[in-house]
PDB file of C-alpha atoms in Angstrom:
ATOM      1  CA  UNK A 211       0.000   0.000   0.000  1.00 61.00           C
ATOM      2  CA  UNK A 212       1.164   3.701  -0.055  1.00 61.00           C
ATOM      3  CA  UNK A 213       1.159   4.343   3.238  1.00 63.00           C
ATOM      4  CA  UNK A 214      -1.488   2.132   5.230  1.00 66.00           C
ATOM      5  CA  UNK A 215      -4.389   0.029   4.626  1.00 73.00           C
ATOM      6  CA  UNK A 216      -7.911   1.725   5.668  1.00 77.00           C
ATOM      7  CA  UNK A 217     -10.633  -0.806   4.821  1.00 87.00           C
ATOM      8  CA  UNK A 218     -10.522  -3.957   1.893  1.00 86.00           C
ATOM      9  CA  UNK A 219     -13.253  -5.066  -0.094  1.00 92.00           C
ATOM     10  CA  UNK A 220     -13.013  -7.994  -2.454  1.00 91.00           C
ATOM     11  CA  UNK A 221     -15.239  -8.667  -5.998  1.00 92.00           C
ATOM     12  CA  UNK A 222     -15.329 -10.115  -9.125  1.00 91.00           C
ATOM     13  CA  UNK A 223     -14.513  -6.870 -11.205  1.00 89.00           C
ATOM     14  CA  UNK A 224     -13.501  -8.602 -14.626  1.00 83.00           C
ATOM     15  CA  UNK A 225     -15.996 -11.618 -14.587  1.00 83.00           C
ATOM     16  CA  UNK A 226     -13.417 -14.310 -14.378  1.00 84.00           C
ATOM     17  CA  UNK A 227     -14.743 -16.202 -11.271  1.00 88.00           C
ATOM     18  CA  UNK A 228     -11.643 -15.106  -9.227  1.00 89.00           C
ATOM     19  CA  UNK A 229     -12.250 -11.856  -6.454  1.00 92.00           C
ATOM     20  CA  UNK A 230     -10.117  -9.013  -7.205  1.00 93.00           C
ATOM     21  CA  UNK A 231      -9.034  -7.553  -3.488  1.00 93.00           C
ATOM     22  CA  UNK A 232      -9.882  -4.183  -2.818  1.00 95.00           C
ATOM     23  CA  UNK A 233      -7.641  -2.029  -0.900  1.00 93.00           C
ATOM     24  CA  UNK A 234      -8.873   1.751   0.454  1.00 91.00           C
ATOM     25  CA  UNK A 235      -4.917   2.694   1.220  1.00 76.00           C
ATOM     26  CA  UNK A 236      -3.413   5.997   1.788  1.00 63.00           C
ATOM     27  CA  UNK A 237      -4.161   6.059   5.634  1.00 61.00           C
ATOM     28  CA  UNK A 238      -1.634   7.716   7.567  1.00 57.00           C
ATOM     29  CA  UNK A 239      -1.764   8.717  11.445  1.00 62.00           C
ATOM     30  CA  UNK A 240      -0.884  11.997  10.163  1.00 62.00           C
ATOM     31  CA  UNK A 241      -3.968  12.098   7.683  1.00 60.00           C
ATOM     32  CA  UNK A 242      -4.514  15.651   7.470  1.00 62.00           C
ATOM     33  CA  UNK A 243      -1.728  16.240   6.163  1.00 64.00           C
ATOM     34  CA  UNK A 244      -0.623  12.832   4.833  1.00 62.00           C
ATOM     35  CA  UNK A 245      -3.621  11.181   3.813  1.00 69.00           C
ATOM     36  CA  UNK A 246      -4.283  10.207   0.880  1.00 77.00           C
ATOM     37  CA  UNK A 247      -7.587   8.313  -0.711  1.00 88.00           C
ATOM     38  CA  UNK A 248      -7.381   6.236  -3.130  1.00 90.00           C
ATOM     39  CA  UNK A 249      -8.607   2.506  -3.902  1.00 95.00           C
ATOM     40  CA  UNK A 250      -6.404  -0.003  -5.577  1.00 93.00           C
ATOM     41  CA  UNK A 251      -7.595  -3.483  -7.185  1.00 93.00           C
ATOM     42  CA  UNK A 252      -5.257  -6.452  -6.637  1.00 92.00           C
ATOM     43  CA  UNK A 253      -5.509  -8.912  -9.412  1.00 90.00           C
ATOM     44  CA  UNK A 254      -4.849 -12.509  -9.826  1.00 83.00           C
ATOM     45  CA  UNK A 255      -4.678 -16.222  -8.327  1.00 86.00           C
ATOM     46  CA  UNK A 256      -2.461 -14.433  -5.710  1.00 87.00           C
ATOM     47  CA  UNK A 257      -3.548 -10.642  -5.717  1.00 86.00           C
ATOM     48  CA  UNK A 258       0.332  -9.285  -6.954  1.00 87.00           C
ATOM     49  CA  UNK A 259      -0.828  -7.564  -9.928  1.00 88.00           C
ATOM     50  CA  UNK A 260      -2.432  -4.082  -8.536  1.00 89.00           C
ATOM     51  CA  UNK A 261      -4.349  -1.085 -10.795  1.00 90.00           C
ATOM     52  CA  UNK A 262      -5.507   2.107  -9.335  1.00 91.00           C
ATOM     53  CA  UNK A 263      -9.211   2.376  -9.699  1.00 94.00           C
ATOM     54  CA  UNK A 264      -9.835   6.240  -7.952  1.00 94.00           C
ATOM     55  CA  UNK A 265      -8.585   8.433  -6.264  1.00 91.00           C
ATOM     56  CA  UNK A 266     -10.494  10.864  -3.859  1.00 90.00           C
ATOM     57  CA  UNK A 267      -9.161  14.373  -4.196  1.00 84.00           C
ATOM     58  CA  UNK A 268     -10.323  16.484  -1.287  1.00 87.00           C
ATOM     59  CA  UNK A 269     -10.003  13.165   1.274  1.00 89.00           C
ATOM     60  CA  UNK A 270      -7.715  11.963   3.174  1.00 85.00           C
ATOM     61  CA  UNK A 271      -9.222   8.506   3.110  1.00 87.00           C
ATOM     62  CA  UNK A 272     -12.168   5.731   2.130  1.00 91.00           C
ATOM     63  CA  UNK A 273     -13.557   4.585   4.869  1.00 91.00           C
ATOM     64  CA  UNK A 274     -15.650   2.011   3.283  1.00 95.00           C
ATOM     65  CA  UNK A 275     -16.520   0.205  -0.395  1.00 97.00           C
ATOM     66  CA  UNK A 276     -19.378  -1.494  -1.033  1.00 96.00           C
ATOM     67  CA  UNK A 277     -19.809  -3.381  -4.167  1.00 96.00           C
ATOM     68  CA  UNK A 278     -23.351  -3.983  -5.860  1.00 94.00           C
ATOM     69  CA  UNK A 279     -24.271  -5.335  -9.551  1.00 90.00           C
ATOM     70  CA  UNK A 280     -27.159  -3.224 -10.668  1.00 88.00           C
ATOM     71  CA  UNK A 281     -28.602  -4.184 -13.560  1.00 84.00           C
ATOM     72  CA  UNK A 282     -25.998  -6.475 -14.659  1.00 84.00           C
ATOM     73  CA  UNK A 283     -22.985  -3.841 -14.355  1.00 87.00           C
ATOM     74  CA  UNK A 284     -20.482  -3.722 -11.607  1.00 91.00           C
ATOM     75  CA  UNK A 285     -20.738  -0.555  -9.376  1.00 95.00           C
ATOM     76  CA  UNK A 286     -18.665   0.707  -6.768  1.00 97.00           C
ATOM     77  CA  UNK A 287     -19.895   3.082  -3.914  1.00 98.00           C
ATOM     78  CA  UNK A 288     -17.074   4.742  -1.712  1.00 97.00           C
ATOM     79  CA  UNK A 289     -17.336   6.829   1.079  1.00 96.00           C
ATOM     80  CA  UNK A 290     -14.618   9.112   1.742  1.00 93.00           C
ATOM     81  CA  UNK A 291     -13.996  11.223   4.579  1.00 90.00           C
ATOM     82  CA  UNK A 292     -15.654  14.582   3.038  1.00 92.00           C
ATOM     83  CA  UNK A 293     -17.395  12.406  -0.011  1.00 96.00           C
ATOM     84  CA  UNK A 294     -19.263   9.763  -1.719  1.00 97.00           C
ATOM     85  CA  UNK A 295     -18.334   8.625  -4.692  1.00 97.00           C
ATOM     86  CA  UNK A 296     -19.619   6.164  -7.561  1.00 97.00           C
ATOM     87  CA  UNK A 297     -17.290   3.700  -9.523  1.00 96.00           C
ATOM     88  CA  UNK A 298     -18.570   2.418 -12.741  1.00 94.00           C
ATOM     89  CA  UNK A 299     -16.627   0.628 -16.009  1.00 91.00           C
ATOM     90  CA  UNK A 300     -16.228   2.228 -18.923  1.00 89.00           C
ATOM     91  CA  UNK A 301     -14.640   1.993 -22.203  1.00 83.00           C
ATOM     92  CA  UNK A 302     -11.580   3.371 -20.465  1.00 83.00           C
ATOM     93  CA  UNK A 303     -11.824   1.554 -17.088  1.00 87.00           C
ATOM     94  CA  UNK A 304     -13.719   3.315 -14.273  1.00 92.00           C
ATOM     95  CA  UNK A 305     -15.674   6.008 -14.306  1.00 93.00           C
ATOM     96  CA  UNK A 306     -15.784   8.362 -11.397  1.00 94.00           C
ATOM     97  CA  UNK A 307     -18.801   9.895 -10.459  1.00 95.00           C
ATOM     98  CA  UNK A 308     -18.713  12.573  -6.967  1.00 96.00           C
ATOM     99  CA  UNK A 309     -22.039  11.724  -5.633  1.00 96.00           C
ATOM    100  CA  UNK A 310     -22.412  14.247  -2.772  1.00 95.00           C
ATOM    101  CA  UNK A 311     -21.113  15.110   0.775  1.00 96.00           C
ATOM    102  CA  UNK A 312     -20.553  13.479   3.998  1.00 96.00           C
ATOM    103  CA  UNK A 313     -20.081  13.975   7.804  1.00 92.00           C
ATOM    104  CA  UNK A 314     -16.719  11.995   8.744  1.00 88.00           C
ATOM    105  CA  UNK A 315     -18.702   9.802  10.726  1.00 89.00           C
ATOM    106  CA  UNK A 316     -21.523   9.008   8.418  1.00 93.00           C
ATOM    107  CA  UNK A 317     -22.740   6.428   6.010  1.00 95.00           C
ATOM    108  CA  UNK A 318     -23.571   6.024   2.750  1.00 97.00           C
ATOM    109  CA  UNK A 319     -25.979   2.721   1.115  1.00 97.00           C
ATOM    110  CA  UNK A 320     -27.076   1.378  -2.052  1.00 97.00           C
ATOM    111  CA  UNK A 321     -30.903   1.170  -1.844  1.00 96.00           C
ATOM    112  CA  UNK A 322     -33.473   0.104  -3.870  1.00 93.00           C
ATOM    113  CA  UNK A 323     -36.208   2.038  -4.362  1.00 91.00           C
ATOM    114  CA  UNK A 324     -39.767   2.390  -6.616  1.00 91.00           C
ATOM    115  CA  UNK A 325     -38.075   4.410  -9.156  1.00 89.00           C
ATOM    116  CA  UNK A 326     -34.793   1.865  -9.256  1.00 89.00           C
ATOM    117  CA  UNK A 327     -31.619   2.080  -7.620  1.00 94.00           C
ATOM    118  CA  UNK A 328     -30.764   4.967  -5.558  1.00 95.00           C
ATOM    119  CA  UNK A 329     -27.988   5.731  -3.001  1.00 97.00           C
ATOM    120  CA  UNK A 330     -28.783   7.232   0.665  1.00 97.00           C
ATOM    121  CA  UNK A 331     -26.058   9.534   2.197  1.00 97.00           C
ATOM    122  CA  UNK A 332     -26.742   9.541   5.889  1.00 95.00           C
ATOM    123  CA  UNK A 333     -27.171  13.425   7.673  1.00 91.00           C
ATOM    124  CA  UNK A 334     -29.789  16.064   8.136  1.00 90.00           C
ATOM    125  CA  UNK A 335     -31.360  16.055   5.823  1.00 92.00           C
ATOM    126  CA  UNK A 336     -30.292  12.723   4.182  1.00 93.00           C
ATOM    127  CA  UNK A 337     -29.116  12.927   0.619  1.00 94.00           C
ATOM    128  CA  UNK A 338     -31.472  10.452  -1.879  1.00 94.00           C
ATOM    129  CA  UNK A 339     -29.094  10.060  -5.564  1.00 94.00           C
ATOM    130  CA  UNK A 340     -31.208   7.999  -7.877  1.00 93.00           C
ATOM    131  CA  UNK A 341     -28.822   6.044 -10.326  1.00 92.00           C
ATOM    132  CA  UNK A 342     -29.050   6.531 -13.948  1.00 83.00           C
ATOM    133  CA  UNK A 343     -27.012   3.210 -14.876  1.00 70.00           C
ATOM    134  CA  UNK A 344     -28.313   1.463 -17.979  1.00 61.00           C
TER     135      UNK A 344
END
């Protein structure tokens, strides 16, 4: 990692029946100053291949990833320290999608919801993002 591992995740990104492992790293005990959030896949049999998926400008980490397929495409939801953020594949690889604020100690969900999948950003008032995925 870059400087310290804040939270994993693991997922089948790439369809092969083998998880890709997840890592949120950048932590640092310094983290205002050191910090730095970004999420890394590690790929393979034995996770030593690694690609940078985001990075989080404006936080100094991810505190959590939670993966969902929604409508038969891979997305990504990550919660920084000052933002959520959507991961989804592109032609190019991910796209990155700043979803809306957060308090440091909230919590952001995937939800389901009448009109279709929708993410809730915990805080007053809480943020409702419906998801225009295909």
């Amino acid at each position: 990692s870059l400087r310290g591992v804040r939270t994993l995740s693991h997922a089948d990104l790439d369809g092969d029946g083998l998880p890709e492992l997840l890592v949120a790293d950048g932590w640092h005990y310094a983290y205002g100053e050191h910090g730095d959030a970004r999420l890394m896949a590690h790929l393979g049999t034995d996770w030593t291949q690694t690609r940078p998926l985001a990075w989080l400008p404006q936080n100094y980490s991810i505190r959590d990833i939670d993966v969902e397929t929604i409508r038969g495409r891979t997305a990504i939801l990550l919660t920084g320290s000052h933002d959520v953020y959507l991961l989804t594949p592109d032609g190019l690889g991910w796209a990155q999608e700043r979803l809306g604020k957060i308090d440091e100690t909230g919590n952001a969900v995937f939800i389901k919801t009448q009109n279709g999948p929708a993410v809730a950003i915990s805080g007053q008032p809480v943020q409702y993002i419906e998801l225009a995925l295909p």
